[in-house]
mmCIF file of C-alpha atoms and ligand atoms in Angstrom:
data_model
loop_
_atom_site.group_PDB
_atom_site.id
_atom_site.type_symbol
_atom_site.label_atom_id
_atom_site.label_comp_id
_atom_site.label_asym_id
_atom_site.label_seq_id
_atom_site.Cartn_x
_atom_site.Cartn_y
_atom_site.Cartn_z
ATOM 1 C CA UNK L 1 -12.035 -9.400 27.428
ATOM 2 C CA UNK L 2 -13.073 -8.349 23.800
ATOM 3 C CA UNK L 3 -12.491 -10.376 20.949
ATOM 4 C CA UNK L 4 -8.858 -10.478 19.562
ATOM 5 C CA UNK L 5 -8.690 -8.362 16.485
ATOM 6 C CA UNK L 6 -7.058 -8.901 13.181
ATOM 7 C CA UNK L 7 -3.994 -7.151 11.851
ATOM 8 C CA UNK L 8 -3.778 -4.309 8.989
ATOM 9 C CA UNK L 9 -0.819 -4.677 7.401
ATOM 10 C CA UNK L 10 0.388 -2.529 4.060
ATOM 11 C CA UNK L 11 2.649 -3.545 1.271
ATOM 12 C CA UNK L 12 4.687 -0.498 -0.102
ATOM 13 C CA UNK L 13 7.571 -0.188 -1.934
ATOM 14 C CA UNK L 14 8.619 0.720 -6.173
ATOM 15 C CA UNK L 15 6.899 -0.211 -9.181
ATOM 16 C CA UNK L 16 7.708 -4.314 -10.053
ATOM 17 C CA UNK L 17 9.441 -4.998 -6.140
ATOM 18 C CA UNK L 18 6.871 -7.736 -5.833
ATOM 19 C CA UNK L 19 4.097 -5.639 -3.660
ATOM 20 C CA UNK L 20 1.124 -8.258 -5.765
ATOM 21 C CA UNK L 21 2.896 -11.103 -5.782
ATOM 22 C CA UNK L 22 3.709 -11.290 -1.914
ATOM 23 C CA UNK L 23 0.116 -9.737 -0.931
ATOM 24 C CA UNK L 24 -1.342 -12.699 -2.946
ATOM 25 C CA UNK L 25 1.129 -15.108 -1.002
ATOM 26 C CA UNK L 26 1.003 -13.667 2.513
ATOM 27 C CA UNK L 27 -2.904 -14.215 2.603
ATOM 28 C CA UNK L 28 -2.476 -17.660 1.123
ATOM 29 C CA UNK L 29 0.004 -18.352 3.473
ATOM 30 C CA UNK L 30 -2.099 -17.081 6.331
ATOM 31 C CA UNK L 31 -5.270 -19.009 5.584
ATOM 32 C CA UNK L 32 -3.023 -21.955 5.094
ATOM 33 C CA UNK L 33 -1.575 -21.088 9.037
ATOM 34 C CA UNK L 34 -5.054 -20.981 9.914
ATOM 35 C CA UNK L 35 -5.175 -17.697 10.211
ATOM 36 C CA UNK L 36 -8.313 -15.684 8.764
ATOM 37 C CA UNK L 37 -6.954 -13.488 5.938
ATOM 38 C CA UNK L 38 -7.943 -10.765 2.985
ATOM 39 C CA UNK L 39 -6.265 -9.159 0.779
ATOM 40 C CA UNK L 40 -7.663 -5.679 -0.680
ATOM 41 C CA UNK L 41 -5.849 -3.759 -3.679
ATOM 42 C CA UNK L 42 -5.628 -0.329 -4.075
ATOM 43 C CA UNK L 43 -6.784 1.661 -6.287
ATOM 44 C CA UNK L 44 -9.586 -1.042 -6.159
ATOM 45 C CA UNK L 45 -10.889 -0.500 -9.970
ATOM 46 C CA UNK L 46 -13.982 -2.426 -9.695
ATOM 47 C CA UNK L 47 -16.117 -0.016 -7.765
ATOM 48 C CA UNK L 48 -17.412 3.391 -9.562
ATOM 49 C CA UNK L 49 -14.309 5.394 -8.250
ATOM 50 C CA UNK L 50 -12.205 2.773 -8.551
ATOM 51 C CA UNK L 51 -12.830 2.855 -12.740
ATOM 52 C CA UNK L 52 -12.915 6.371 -12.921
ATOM 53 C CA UNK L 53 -9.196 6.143 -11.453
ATOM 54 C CA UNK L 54 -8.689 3.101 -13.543
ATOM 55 C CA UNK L 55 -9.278 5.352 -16.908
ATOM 56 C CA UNK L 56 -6.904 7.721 -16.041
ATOM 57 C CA UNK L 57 -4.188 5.737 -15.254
ATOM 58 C CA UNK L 58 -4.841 3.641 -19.284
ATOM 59 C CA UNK L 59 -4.750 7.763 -20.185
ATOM 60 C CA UNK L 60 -8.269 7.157 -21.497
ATOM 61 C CA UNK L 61 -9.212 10.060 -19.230
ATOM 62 C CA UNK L 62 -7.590 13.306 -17.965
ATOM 63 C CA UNK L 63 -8.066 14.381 -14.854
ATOM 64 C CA UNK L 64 -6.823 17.032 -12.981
ATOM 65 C CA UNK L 65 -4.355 16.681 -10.389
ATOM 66 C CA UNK L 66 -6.031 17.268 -7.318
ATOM 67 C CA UNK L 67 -9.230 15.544 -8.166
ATOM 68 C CA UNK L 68 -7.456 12.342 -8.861
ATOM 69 C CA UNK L 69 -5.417 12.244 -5.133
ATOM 70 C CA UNK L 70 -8.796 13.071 -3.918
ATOM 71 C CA UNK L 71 -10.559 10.009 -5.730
ATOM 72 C CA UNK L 72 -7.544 7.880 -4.997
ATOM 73 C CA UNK L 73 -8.306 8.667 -1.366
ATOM 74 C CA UNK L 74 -11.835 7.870 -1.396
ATOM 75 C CA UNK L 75 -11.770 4.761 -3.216
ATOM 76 C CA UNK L 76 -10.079 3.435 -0.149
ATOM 77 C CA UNK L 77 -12.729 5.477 2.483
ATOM 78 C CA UNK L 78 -15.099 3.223 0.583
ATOM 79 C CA UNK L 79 -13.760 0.113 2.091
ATOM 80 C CA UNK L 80 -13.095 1.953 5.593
ATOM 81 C CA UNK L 81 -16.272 0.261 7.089
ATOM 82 C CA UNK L 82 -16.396 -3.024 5.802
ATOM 83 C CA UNK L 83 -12.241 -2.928 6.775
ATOM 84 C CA UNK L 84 -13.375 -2.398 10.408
ATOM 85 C CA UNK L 85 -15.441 -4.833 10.542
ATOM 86 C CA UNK L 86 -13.425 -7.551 9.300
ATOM 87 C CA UNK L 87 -10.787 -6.343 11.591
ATOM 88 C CA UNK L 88 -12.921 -6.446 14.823
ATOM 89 C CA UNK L 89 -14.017 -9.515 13.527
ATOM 90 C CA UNK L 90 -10.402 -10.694 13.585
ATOM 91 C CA UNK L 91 -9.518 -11.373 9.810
ATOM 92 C CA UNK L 92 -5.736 -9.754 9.261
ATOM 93 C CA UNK L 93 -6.349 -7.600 6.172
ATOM 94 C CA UNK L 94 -3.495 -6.834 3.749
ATOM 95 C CA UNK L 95 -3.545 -4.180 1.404
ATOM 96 C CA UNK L 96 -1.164 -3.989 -1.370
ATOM 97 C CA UNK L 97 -0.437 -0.169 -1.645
ATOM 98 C CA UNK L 98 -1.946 2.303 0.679
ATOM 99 C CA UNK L 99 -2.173 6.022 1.990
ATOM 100 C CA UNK L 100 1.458 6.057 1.558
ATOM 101 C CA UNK L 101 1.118 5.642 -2.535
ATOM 102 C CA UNK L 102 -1.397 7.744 -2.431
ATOM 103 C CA UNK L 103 0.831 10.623 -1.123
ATOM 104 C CA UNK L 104 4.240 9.611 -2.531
ATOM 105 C CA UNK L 105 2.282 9.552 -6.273
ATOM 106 C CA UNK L 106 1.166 13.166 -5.785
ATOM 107 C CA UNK L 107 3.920 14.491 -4.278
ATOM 108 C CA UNK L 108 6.609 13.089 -6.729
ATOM 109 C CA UNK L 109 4.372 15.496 -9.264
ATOM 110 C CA UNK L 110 6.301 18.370 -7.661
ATOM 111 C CA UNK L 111 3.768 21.078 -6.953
ATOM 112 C CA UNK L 112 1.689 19.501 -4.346
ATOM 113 C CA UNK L 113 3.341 19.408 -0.368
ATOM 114 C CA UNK L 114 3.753 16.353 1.985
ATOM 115 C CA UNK L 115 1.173 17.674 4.288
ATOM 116 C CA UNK L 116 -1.535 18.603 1.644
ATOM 117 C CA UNK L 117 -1.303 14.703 0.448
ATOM 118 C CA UNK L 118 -1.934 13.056 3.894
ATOM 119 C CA UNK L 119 -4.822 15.447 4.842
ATOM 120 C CA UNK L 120 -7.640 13.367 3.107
ATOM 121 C CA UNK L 121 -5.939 9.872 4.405
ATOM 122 C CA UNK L 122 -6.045 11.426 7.975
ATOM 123 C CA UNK L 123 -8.279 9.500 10.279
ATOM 124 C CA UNK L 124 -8.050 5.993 7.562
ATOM 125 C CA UNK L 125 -6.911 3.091 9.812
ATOM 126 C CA UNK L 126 -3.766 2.831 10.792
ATOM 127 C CA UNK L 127 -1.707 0.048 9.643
ATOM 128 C CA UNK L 128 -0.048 -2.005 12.441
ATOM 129 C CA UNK L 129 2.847 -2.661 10.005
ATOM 130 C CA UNK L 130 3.880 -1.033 6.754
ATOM 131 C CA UNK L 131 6.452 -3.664 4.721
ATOM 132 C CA UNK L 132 8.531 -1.244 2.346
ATOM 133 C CA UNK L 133 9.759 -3.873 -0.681
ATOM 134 C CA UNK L 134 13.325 -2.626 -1.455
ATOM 135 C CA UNK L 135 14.453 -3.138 -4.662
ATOM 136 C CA UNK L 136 17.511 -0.834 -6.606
ATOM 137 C CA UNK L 137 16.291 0.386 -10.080
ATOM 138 C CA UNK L 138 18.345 -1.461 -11.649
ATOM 139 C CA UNK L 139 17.388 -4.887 -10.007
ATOM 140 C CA UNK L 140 13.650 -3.699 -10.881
ATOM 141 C CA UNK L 141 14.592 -3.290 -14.629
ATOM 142 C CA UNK L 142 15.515 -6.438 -14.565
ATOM 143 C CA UNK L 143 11.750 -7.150 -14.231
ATOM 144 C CA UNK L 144 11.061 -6.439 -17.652
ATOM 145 C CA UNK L 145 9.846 -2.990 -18.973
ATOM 146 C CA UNK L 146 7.506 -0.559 -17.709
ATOM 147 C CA UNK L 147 3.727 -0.625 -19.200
ATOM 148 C CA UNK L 148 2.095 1.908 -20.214
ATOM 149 C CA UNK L 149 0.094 3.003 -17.992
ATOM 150 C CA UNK L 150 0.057 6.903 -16.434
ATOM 151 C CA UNK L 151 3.430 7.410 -13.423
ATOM 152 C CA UNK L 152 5.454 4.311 -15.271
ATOM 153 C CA UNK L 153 8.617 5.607 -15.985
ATOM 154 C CA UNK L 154 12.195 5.679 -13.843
ATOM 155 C CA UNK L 155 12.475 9.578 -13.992
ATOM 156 C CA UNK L 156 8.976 9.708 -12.132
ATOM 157 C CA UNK L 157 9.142 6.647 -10.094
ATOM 158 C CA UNK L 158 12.642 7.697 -8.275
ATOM 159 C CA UNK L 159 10.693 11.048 -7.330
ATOM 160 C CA UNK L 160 8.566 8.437 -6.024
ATOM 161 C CA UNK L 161 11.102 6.526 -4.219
ATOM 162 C CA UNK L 162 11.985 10.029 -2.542
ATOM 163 C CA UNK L 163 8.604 10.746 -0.992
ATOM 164 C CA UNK L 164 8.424 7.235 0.294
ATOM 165 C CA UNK L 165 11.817 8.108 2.334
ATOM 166 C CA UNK L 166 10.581 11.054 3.620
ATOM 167 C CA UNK L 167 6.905 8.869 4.499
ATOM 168 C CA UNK L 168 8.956 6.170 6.387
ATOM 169 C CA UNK L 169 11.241 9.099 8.728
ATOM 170 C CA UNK L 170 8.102 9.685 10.506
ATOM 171 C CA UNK L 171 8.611 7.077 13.679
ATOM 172 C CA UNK L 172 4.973 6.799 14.863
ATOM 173 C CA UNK L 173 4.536 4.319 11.777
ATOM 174 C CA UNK L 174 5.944 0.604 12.480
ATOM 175 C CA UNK L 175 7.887 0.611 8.726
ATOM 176 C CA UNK L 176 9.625 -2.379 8.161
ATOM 177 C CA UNK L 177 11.978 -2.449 5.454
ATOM 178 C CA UNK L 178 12.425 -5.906 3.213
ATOM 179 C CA UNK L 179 15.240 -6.922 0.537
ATOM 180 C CA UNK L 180 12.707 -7.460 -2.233
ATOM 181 C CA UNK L 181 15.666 -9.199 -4.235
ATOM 182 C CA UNK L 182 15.264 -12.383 -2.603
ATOM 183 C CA UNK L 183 13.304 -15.022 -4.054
ATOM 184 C CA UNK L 184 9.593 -15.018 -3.814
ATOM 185 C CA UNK L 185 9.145 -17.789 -1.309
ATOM 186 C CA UNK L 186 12.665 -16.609 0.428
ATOM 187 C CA UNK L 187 10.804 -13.197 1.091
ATOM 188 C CA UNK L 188 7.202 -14.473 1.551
ATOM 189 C CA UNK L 189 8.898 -16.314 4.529
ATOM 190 C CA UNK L 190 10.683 -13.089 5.789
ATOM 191 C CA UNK L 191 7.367 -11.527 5.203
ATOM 192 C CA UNK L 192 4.619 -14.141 7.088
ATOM 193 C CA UNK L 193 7.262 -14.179 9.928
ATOM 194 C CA UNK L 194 6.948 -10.272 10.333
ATOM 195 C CA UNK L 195 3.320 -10.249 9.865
ATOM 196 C CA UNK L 196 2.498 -13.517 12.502
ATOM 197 C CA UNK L 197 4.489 -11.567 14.862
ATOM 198 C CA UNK L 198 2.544 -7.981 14.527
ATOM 199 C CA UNK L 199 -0.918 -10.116 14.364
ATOM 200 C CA UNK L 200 -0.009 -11.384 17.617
ATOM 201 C CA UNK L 201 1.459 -7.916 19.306
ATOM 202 C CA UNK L 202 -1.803 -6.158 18.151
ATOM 203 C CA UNK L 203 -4.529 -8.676 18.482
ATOM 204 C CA UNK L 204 -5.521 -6.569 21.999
ATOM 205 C CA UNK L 205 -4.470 -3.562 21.032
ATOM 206 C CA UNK L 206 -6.818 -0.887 19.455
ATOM 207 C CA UNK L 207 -6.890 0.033 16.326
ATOM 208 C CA UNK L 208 -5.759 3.290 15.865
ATOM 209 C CA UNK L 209 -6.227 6.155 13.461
ATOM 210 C CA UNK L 210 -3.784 7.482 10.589
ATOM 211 C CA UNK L 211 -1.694 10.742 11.021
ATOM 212 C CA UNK L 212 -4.062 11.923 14.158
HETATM 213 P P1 ADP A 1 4.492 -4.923 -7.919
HETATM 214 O O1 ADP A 1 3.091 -5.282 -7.532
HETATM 215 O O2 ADP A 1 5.319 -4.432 -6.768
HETATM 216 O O3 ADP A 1 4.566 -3.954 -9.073
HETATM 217 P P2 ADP A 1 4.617 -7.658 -8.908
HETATM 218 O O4 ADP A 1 4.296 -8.521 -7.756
HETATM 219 O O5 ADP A 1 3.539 -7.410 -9.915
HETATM 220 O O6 ADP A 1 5.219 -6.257 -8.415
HETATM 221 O O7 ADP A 1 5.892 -8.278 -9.614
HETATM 222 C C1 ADP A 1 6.484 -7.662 -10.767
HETATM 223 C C2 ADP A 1 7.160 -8.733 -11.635
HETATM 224 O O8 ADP A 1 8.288 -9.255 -10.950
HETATM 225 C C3 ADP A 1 6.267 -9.929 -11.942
HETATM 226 O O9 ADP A 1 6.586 -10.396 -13.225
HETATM 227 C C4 ADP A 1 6.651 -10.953 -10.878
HETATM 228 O O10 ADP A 1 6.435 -12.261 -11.289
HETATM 229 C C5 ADP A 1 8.133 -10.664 -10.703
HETATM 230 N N1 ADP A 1 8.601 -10.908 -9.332
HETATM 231 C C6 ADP A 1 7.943 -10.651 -8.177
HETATM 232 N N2 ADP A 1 8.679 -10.966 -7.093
HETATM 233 C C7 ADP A 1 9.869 -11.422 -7.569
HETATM 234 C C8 ADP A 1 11.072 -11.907 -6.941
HETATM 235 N N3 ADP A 1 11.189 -11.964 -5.623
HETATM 236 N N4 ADP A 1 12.076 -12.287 -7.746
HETATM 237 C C9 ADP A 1 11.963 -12.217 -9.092
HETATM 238 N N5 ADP A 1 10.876 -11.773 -9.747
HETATM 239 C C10 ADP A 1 9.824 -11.380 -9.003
HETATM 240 N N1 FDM A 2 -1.379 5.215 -7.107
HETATM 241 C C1 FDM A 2 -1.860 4.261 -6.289
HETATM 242 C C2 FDM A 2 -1.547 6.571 -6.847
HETATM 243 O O1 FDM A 2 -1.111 7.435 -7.617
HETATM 244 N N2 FDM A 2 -2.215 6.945 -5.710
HETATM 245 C C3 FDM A 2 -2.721 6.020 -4.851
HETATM 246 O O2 FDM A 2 -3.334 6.392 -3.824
HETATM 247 C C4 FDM A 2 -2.532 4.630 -5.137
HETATM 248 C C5 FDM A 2 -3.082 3.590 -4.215
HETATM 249 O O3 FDM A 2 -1.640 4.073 -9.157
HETATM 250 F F1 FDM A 2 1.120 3.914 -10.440
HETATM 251 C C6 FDM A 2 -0.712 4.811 -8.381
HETATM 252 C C7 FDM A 2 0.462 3.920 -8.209
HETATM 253 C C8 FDM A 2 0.480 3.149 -9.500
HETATM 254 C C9 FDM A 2 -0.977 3.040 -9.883
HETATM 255 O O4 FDM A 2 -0.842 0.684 -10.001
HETATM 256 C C10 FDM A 2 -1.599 1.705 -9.508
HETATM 257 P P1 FDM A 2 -0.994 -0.843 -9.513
HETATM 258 O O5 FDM A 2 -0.146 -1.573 -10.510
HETATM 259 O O6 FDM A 2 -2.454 -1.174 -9.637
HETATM 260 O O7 FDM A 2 -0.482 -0.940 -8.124
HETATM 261 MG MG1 MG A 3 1.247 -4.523 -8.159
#
């Protein structure tokens, strides 16, 4: 029998719902399980395309719309192989934010459709569970105020919240939504639960591809 295989599992949901905080606790917790655990961040800014992305969203560089869902894309193609390793290899890798920002972002612009978005994520792994963090507006301003950085305001990020509806109605995606308004550890718990179970229903399974 091949070797049991580790989990991907994506953290989604509106600006401030917690998406960091729990991706930095789930692994923690994990490891602490004894499970083998890493957490990857997208857009990951250290690589090259990751700080070209990183200077347009500080505003210190414009860049035009379609080039930027297109670099957003490949910055996470450039952890495709090393992902499938780790995965074959068994570590469970959560990613806070995924293809599903990616397309939500770009298509909360306006001019850009639902199926031009996904088209260079088609083919990424596919996650064996998406978490959606659910949190009203108004719970999320209570988080303190938006930075400054390129997309953070409520006008644009309910636009966001739209696409992200339409992303979960497709029913070949396990989407799991989560009342982000709990506590951290009250959620975290909620969370690992989820996740341990989905490790285990997958660990045979293969690992499939994206929107094919
Ligand atoms: P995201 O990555 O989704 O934007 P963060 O994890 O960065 O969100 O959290 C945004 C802010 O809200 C941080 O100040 C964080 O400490 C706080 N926070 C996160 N989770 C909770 C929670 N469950 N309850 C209250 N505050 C939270
Ligand atoms: N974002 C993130 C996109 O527009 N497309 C993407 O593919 C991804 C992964 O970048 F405004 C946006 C979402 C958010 C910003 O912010 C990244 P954080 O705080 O690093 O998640
Ligand atoms: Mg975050």
């Amino acid at each position: 029998m091949a070797a049991r295989r580790g989990a991907l599992i994506a953290l989604e949901g509106v600006d401030r719902a917690g998406k960091s905080t729990q991706g930095r606790r789930l692994v923690q917790g994990l490891r602490a399980a004894g499970h083998k655990a890493d957490l990857i961040r997208f857009p990951d800014r250290t690589t090259e395309i990751g700080q070209l992305i990183s200077s347009y969203l500080v505003r210190e560089k414009d860049l035009e719309d379609h080039t930027v869902h297109l670099l957003f894309s490949a910055n996470r193609w450039e952890h495709v192989p090393l992902m499938k390793e780790k995965l074959h290899q068994g570590i469970t890798i959560v990613v806070d934010r995924y293809a599903f920002s990616g397309v939500a972002f770009t298509n909360a612009k306006g001019n850009f459709c639902l199926d031009w978005c996904k088209q260079p994520d088609v083919g990424l792994p596919k996650p064996d569970l998406i978490l959606f963090l659910h949190l009203s507006p108004e719970e999320a301003a209570e988080r303190g105020n938006y930075g400054h950085e390129r997309y953070e305001s409520s006008s644009f990020q309910e636009k966001v919240l739209q696409s992200f509806y339409c992303l979960m109605e497709d029913k070949t995606l396990n989407w799991k939504t989560v009342d982000a308004s709990q506590s951290i550890e009250d959620l975290h718990r909620e969370i690992k639960s989820i996740a341990e179970k989905t490790m285990e229903e997958v660990q045979n399974k293969p690992l499939e591809e994206l929107w094919k």
